[in-house]
XYZ file of C-alpha atoms in Angstrom:
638
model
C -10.108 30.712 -80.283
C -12.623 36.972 -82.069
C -16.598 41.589 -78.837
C -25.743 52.828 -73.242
C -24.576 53.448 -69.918
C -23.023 55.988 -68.635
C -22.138 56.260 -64.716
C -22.863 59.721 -63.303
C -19.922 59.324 -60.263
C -18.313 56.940 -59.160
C -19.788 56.789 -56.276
C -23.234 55.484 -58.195
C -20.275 52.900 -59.975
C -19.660 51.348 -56.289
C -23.461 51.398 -55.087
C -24.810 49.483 -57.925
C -21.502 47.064 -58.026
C -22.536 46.334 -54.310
C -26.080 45.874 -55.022
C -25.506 43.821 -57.562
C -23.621 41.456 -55.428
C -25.847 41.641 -52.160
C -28.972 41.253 -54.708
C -31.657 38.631 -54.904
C -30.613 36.133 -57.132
C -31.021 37.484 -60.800
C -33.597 35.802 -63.529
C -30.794 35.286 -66.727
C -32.742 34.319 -69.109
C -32.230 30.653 -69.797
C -32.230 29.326 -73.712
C -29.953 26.372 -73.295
C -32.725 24.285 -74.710
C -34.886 26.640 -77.233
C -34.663 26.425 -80.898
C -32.121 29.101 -82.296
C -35.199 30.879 -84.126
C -37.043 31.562 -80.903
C -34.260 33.470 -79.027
C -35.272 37.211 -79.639
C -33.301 39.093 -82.068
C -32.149 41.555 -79.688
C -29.822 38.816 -78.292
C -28.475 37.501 -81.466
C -25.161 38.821 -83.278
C -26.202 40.836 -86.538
C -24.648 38.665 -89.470
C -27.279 40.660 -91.801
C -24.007 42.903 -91.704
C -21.944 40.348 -93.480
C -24.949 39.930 -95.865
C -28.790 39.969 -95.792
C -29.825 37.014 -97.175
C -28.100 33.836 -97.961
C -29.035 34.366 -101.673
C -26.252 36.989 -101.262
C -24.194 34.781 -99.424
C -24.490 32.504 -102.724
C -24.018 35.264 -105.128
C -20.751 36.247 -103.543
C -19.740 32.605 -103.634
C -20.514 32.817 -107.481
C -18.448 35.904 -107.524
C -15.160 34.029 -106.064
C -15.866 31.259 -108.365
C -15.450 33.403 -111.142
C -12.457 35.306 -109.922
C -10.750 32.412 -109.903
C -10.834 31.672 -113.582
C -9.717 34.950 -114.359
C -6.435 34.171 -112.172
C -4.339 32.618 -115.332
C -4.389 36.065 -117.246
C -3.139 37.862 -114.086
C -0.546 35.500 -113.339
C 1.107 36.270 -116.785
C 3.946 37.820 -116.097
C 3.391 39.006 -112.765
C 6.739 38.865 -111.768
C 7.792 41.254 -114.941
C 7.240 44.624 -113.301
C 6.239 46.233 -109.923
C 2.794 47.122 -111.294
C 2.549 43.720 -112.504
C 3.026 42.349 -109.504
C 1.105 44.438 -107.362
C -1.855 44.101 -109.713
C -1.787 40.511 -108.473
C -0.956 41.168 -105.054
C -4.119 43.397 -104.935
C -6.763 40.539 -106.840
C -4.942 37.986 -104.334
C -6.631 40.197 -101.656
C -9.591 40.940 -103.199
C -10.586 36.956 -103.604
C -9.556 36.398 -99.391
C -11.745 39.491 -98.326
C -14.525 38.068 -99.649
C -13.567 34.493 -98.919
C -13.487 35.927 -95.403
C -16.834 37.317 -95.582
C -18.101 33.894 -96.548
C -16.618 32.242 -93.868
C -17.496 34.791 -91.137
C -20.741 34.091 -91.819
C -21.399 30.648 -92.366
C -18.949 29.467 -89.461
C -20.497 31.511 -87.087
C -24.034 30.828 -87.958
C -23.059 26.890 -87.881
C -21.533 27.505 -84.575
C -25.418 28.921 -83.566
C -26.618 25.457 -84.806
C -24.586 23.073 -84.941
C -27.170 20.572 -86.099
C -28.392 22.553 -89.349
C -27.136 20.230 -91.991
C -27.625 23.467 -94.826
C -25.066 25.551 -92.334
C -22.941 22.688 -92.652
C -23.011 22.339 -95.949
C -21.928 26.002 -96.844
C -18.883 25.504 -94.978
C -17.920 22.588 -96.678
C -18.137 24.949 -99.926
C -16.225 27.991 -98.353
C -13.798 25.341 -96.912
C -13.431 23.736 -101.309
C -13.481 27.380 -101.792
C -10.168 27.906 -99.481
C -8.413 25.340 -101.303
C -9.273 25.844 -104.638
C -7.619 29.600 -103.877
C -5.084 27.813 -102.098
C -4.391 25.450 -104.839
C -4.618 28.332 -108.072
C -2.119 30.641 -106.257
C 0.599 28.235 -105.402
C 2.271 29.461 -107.901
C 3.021 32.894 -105.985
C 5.411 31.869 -103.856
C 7.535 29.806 -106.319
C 7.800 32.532 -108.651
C 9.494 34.833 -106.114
C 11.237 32.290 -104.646
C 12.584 32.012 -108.238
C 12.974 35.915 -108.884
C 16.826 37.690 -108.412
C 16.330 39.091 -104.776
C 17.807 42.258 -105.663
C 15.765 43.036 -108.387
C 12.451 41.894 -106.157
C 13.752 43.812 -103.107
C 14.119 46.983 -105.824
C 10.566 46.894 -106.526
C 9.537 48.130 -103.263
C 11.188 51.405 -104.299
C 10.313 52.318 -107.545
C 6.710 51.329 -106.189
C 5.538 52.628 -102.945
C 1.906 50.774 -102.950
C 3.854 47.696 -103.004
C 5.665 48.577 -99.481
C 2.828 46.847 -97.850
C 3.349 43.401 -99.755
C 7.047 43.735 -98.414
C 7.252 42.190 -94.926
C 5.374 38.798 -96.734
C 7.517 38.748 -99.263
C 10.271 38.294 -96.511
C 8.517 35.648 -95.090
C 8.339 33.693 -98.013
C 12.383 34.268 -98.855
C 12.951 33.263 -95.206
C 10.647 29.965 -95.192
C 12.596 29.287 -98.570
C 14.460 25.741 -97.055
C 10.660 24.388 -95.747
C 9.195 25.521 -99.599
C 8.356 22.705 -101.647
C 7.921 22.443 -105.311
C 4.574 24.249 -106.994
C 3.497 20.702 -107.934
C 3.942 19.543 -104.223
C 2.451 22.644 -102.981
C -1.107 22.053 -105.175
C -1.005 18.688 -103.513
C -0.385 19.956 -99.937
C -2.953 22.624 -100.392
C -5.964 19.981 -101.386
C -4.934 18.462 -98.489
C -7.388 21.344 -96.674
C -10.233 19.576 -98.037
C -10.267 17.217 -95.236
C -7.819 18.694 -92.453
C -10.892 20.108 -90.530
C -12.513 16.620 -90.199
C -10.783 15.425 -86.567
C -11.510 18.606 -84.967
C -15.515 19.081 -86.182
C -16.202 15.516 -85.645
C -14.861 16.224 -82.015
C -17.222 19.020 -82.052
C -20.013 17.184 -83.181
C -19.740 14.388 -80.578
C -18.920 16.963 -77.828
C -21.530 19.515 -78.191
C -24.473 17.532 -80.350
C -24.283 14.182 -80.514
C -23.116 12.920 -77.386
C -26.934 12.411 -75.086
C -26.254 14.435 -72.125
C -26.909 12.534 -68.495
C -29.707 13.787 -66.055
C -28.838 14.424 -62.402
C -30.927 15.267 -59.666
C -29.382 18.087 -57.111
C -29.470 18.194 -53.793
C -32.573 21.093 -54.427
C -34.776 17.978 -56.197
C -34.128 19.892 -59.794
C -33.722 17.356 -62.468
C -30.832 18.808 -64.717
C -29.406 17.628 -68.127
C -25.366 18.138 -68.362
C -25.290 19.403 -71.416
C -21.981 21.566 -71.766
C -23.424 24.871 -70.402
C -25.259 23.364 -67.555
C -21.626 21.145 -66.358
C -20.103 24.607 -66.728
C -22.804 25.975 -64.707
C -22.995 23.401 -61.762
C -19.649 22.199 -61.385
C -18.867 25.234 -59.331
C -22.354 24.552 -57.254
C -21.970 25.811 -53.479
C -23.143 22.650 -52.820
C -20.503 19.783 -52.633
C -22.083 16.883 -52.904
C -23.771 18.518 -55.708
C -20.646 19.413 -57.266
C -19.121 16.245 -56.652
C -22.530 14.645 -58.921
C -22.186 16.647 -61.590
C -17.947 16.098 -62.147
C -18.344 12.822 -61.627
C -21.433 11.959 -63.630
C -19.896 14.198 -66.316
C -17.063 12.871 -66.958
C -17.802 8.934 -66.641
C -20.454 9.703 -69.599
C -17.200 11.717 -71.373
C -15.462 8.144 -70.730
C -17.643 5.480 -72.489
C -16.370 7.887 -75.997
C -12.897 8.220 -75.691
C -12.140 5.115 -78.158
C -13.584 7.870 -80.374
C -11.913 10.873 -79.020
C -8.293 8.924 -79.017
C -8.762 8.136 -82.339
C -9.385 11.912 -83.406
C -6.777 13.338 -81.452
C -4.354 10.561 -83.105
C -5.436 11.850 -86.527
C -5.189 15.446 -85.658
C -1.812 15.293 -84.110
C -0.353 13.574 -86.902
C -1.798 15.435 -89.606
C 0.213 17.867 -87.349
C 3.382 15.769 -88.237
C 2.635 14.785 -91.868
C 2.917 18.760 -92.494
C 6.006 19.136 -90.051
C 7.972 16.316 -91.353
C 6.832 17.122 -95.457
C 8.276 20.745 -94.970
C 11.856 19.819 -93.744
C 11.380 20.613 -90.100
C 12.690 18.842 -87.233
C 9.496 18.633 -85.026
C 5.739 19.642 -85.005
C 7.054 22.212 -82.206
C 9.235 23.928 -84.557
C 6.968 23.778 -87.034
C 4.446 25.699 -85.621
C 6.681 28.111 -84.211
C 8.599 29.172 -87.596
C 5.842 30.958 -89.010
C 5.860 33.747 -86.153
C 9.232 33.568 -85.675
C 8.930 32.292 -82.259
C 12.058 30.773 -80.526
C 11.208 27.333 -78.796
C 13.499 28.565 -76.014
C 9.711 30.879 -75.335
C 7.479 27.422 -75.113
C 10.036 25.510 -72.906
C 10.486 28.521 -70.541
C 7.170 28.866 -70.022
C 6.730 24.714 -69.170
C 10.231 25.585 -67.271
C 8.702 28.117 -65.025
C 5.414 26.930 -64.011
C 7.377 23.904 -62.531
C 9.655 26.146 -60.797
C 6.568 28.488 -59.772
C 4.069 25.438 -58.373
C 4.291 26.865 -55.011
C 1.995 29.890 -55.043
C -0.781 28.035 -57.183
C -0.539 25.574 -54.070
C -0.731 27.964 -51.543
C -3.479 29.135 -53.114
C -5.560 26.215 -53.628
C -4.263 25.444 -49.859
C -6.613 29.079 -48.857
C -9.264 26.996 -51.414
C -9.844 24.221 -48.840
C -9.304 26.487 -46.069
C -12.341 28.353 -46.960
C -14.358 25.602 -48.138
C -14.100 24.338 -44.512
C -12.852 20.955 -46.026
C -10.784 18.356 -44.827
C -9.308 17.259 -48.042
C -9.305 19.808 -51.479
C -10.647 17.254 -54.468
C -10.397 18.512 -57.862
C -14.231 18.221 -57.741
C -13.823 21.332 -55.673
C -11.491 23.340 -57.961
C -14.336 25.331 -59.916
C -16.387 26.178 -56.529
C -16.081 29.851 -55.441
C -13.942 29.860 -52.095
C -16.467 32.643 -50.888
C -19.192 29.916 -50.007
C -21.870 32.988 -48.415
C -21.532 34.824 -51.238
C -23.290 34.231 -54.761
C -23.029 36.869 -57.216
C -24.805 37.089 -60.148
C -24.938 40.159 -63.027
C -27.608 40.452 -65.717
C -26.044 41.184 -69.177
C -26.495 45.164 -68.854
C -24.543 45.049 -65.949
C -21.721 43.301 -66.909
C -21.824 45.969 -70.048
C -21.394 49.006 -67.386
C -18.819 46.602 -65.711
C -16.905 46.483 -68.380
C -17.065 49.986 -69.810
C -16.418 51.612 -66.738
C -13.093 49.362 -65.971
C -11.591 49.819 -69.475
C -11.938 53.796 -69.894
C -8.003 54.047 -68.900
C -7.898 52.668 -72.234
C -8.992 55.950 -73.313
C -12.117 57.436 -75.152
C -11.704 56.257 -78.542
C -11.397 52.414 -77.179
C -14.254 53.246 -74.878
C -16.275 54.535 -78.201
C -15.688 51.275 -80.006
C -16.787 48.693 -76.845
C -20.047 50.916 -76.934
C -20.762 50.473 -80.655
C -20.505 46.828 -80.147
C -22.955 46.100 -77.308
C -25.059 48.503 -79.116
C -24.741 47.441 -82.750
C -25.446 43.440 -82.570
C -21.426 42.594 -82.512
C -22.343 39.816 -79.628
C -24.345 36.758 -79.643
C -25.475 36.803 -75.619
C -26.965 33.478 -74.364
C -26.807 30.078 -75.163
C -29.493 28.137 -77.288
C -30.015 24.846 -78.347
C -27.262 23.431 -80.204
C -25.187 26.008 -80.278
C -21.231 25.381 -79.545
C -19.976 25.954 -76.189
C -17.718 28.728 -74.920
C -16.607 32.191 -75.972
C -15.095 33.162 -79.158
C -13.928 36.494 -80.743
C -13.921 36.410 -84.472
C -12.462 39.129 -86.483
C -13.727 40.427 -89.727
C -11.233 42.727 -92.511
C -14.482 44.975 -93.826
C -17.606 44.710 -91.364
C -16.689 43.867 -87.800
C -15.713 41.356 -85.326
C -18.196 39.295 -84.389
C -18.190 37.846 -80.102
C -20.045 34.444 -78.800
C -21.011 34.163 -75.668
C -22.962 31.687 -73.841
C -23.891 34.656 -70.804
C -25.271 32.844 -67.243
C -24.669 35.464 -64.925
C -21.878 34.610 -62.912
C -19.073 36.988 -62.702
C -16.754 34.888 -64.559
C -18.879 35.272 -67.259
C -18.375 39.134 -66.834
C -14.628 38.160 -66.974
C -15.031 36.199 -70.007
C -17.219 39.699 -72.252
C -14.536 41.565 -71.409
C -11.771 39.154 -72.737
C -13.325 38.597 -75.663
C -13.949 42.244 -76.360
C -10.560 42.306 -76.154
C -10.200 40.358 -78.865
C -12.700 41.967 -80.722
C -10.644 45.668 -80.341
C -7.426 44.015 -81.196
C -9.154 42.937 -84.378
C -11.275 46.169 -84.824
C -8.264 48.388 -83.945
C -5.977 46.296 -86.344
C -8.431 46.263 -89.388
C -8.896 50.224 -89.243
C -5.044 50.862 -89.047
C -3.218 48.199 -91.251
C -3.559 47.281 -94.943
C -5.647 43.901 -95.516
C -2.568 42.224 -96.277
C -0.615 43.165 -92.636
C -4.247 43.332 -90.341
C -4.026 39.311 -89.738
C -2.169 39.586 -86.120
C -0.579 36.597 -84.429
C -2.589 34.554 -81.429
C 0.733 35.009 -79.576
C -0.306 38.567 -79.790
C -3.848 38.400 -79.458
C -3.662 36.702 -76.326
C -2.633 39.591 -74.556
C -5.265 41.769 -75.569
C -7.706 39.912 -74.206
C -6.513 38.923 -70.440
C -5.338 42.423 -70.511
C -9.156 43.437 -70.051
C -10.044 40.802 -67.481
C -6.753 42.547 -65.563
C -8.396 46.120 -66.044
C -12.071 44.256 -64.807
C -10.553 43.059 -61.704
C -8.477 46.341 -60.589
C -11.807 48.181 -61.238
C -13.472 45.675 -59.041
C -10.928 45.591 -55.996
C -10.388 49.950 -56.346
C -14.325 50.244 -55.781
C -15.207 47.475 -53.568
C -14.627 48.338 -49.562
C -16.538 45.345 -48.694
C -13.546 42.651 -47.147
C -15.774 39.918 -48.209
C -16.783 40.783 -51.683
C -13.112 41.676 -52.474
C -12.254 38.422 -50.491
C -14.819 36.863 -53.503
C -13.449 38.798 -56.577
C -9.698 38.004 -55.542
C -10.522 34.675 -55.335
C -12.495 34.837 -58.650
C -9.466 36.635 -60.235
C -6.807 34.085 -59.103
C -9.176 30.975 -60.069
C -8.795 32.583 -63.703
C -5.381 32.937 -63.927
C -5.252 29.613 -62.052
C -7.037 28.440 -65.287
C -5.256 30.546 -67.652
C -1.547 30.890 -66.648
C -1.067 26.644 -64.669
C -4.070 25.203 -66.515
C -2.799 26.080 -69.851
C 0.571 25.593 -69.295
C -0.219 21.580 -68.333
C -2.434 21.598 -71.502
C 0.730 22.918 -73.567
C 3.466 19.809 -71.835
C 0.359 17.453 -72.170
C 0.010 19.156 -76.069
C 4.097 18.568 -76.583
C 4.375 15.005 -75.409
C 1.276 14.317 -77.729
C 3.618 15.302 -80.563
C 6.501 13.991 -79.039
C 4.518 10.539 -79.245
C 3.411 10.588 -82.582
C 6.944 11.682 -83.862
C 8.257 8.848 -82.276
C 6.057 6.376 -84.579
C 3.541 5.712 -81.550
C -0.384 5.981 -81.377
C -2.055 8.154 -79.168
C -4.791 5.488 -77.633
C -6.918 5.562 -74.857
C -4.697 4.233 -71.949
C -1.595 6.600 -72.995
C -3.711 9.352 -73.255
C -5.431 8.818 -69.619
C -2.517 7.944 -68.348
C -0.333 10.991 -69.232
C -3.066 13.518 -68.997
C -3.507 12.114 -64.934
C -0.253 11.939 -64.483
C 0.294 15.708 -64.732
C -2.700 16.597 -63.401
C -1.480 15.336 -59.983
C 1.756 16.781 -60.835
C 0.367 20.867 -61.285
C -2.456 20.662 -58.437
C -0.325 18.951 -55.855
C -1.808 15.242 -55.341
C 1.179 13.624 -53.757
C 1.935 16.426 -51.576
C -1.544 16.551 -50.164
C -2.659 19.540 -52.287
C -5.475 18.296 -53.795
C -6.729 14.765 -54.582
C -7.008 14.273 -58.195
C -9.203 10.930 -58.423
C -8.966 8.822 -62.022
C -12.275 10.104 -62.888
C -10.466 12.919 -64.418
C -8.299 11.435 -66.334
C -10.131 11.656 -70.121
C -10.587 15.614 -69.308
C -8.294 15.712 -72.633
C -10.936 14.407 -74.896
C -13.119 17.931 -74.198
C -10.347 20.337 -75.208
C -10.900 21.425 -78.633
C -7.305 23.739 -78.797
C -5.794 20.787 -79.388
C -6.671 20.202 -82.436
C -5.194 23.529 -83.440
C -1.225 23.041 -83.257
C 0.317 24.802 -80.147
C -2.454 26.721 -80.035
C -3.027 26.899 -75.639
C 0.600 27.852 -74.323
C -0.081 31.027 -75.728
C -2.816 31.934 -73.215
C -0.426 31.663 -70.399
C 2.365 33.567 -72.262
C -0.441 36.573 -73.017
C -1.710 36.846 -69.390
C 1.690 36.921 -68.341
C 2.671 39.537 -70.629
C -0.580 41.088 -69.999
C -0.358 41.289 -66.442
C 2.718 43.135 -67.007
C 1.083 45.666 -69.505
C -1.829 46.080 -67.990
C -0.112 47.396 -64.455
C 2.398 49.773 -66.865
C -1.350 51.650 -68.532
C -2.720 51.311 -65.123
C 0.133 52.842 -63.046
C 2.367 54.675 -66.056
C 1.809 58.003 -68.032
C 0.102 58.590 -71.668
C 3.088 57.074 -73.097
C 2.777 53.433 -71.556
C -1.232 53.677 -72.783
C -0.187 54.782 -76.011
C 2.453 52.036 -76.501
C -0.361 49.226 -75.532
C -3.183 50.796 -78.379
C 0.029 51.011 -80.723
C 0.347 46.825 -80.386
C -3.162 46.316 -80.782
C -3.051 48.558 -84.137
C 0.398 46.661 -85.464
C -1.696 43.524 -86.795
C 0.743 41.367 -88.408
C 3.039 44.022 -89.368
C 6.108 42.869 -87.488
C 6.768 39.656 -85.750
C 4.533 39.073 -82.582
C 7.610 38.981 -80.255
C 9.308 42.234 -81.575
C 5.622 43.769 -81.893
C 5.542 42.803 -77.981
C 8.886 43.865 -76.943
C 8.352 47.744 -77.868
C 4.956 47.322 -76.366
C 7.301 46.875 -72.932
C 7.654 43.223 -72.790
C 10.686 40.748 -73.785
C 8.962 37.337 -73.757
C 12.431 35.649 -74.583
C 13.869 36.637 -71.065
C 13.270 34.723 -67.725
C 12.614 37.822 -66.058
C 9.503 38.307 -68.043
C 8.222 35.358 -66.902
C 9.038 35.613 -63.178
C 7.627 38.956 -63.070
C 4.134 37.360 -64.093
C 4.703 34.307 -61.537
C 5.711 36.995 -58.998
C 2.082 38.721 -59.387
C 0.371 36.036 -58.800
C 2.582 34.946 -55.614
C 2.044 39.437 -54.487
C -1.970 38.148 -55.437
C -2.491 35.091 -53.059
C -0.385 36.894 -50.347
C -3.363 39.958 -50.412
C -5.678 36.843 -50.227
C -3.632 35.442 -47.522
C -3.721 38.954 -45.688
C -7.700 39.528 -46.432
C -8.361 36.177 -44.995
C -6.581 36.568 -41.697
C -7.937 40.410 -41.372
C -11.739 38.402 -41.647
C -10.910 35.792 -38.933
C -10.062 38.671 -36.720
C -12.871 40.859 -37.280
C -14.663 37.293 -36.549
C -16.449 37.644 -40.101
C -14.982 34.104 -41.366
């Protein structure tokens, strides 16, 4: 899954947003293919912060090592007293912070190079590391779950530095039926040393192994598609271009997904093993039970897109329209609709962008975005080997750390300021809650991140008077939450009949999974109604989706930008109270349940309404797109 310039007016705000768009085409630097120790430092992330050397790395390692001998002594007795307990509580913490620290740094600097075999290798020791912790503290939760709850619950009050311990001590009295025996739980715990193994060997094949196919464009340029340059030319201007690279793509993807099928197999029923060994029903309600998440929330959302199909339509209806083509194929579905327009930002602009849309937020958010473009928080530009996409990664005592993989195109100014959305949540959350309640839940953190790209396009549409470049950005905007709200939502019903599969004794293979993953393809993007033709080449798209691996991970980007649009228009159009509420969510961290956490935020995810208030803004959306398109016909500009 998680971050100067200052504008004199805002009139110089809307001059150099307009040049930037009208502008020669920008030189972005390009390091797709150099060596990770030839980028310049000044566009690498600063993990000296997490520690200077790896010798320290190792010495810290040591230091764990030997903190978890010492865990016998504390555990005598523990459950005596309330300083007894929270002396444990408090070395329990102390081991995880710096397990955290470990893992910060060796996970990110493996994601840099995901070739380095010695990177590799210290993650395999933080991840023995995890579950040798794991493994020495089972015997935590069986001792309270042993304890008289009244005389547990009365430790809270004779001890007030324990208060912080309480709302986890809950949890582990309410997950009491789905507890297993301490010997069982040691076994399920060393079960971590291999868990990881479907979802990195995915990795592996995805983004290092797998020999990217050459293509020449319609230009004569000779490109690899590696992952950033398919990301980069899919959406060419080009069609037949486009139409190469999709193609080409994904028939390479193909000739693997014997592998892929059997990795997804494996991950989804480790997914079951731990569902089904823990006394629950289904992996669904499984994953849900730890945030306290009704599954009435993930089959509303499935519930609603279906009912809500219409507007996406409509829109990709406007997408063909202003292609100027006869038929919409989904090798047209990442191409701008805009086709005279190319924008392009260098990095410092999309850090004005971004600043400037997101000071509603208020000065002390606007304060902490600065220190991190200015302080080495963000790793800028792709480089050889390093793992595709954007990622926010939170860290309890130094900072969060962002990945990017920055090419200059606007969605890519979309995507810094989600993931420094992330990257508040987590800063915000670390300075205001106790290690042991700062751990907030993706259903939460989900929000704060779409909430910025919501800010970024406002920002854009209030200062733009240009019909054409706001014609662009809307159509930018509603491609995202195309991808974000529909695209994530058919992820999450392809993710649940995965499961629903496996827990019906079947094997995920190649053919089921093609099959199923076309099937609603055609379903969200119209095929049979003459939307858009979905050909079969898309069919083993699946196999390139990482989230899956992670356990109903993806419905809970469509449930934050729906929340989020919500939020975002209440701090945009509301008084200091309705900002105030927003910053007081992203300080809660795991304080609360993410759904109650939400709710006095201003949202009620477990009402209909909530969700038909986020379909209605995108349905209010594609009518202004409707309306800007048929104001440009008359003025004879389209």
């Amino acid at each position: 899954m998680h971050k100067k310039f200052y504008f004199i007016s805002i009139c110089l705000a809307i001059i150099m947003f307009t040049s930037t768009v009208n502008a020669q085409k920008k030189d972005i630097p390009d390091y797709s293919m150099t060596p990770r120790s030839q980028v310049p430092k000044e566009y690498k992330w600063h993990m000296e912060d997490i520690y200077k050397t790896r010798d320290e790395w190792r010495a810290d390692k040591s230091k764990v090592e030997g903190m978890l001998e010492k865990i016998d002594e504390y555990s005598k007795g523990w459950t005596s007293d309330a300083e007894s307990m929270l002396k444990l509580f408090r070395y329990s913490d102390d081991i995880y912070r710096i397990l955290g620290k470990l893992s910060s740094y060796s996970g990110n600097e493996s994601n840099m190079e995901l070739s380095n075999s010695e990177l590799q290798v210290m993650n395999g020791e933080v991840q023995n590391l995890y579950v040798n912790t794991s493994v020495k503290l089972t015997f935590m939760r069986d001792d309270i779950l042993k304890m008289d709850e009244k005389v547990l619950m009365g430790y809270f009050e004779s001890e007030p530095k324990l208060k912080e311990y309480e709302f986890g001590v809950k949890e582990i009295l309410r997950g009491r039926e789905h507890t297993l025996s301490k010997e069982q739980e040691k076994i399920i715990s060393m079960t971590g040393l291999f868990t990881f193994v479907p979802s990195q060997t995915s990795s592996f094949l995805n983004n290092v192994d797998m020999p990217p196919v050459t293509v020449t464009l319609s230009d004569g340029r000779n490109v690899a598609l590696n992952t950033a340059n398919y990301q980069l030319y899919r959406g060419s201007a080009n069609a037949s271009d486009r139409t190469l690279v999709m193609r080409t793509f994904w028939q390479n993807q193909k000739k693997y997904e014997n592998t892929f099928s059997s990795l997804f197999d494996g991950g989804m029923k480790q997914h079951l093993f731990y569902a089904k060994v823990r006394n629950f029903k289904d992996c669904l309600s499984s994953r849900l039970f730890g945030d306290n998440i009704d599954e009435s929330v993930y089959n509303m959302l499935i519930t609603s897109v279906h009912k809500n199909l219409a507007p996406l339509h409509r829109y990709l209806n406007l997408k063909k329209e202003l292609l100027g083509l006869d038929t919409l194929k989904y090798d047209d579905i990442y191409a701008s609709s805009v086709k005279n327009i190319e924008t392009q930002y260098t990095y410092d602009e999309a850090k004005k962008l971004v600043l400037e849309a997101t000071k509603p937020l208020g000065a002390e958010y606007t304060a902490m975005l600065e220190k991190a473009f200015n302080e080495g928080w963000i790793d800028i530009y792709p480089n050889k080997d390093k793992e595709s996409g954007a990622y926010s990664s939170g860290l309890y005592d130094v900072h969060p750390f962002v990945k990017m993989n920055f090419n200059g195109k606007y969605d890519a100014v979309s995507t810094l300021a989600h993931e420094l959305g992330h990257a508040m949540h987590s800063y915000f959350s670390s300075k205001s809650q106790p290690y042991s309640t700062s751990d907030y839940a993706t259903f939460i953190a989900e929000i704060a991140s779409t909430f910025n790209e919501n800010l970024l396009i406002q920002y854009m549409l209030k200062n733009e008077t240009d019909d054409m470049l706001k014609l662009y950005l809307l159509d930018n905007y509603l491609d995202q939450a195309r991808g974000t709200i529909y695209r994530q939502a058919l992820f999450a019903e392809f993710e649940l009949a995965m499961h629903r599969r496996v827990e019906e004794g079947k094997s995920l293979t190649p053919d089921w999974l093609d099959s199923k993953y076309l099937e609603l393809t055609r379903q969200y993007y119209g095929h049979d109604k003459g939307v858009t033709k979905v050909d079969d080449y898309i069919q083993c798209e699946w196999s390139w989706i990482p989230h899956f691996f992670m356990n109903y991970y993806v419905f809970q980007y469509s449930t934050g930008m729906i929340s989020s649009m919500a939020l975002s228009n209440y701090v945009l159009n509301g008084t200091d109270t309705d900002r105030e509420k927003y910053l007081t969510m992203l300080k809660a961290g795991g304080s609360d349940y993410p759904v109650e956490i939400l709710k006095r935020a201003g949202v009620d995810m477990t009402k209909e309404e909530s969700f038909d208030a986020g379909f209605a803004r995108f349905d209010s959306l594609v009518a202004e797109m409707e309306r800007l398109v048929a104001k440009l016909k008359a003025d004879g500009k389209l």
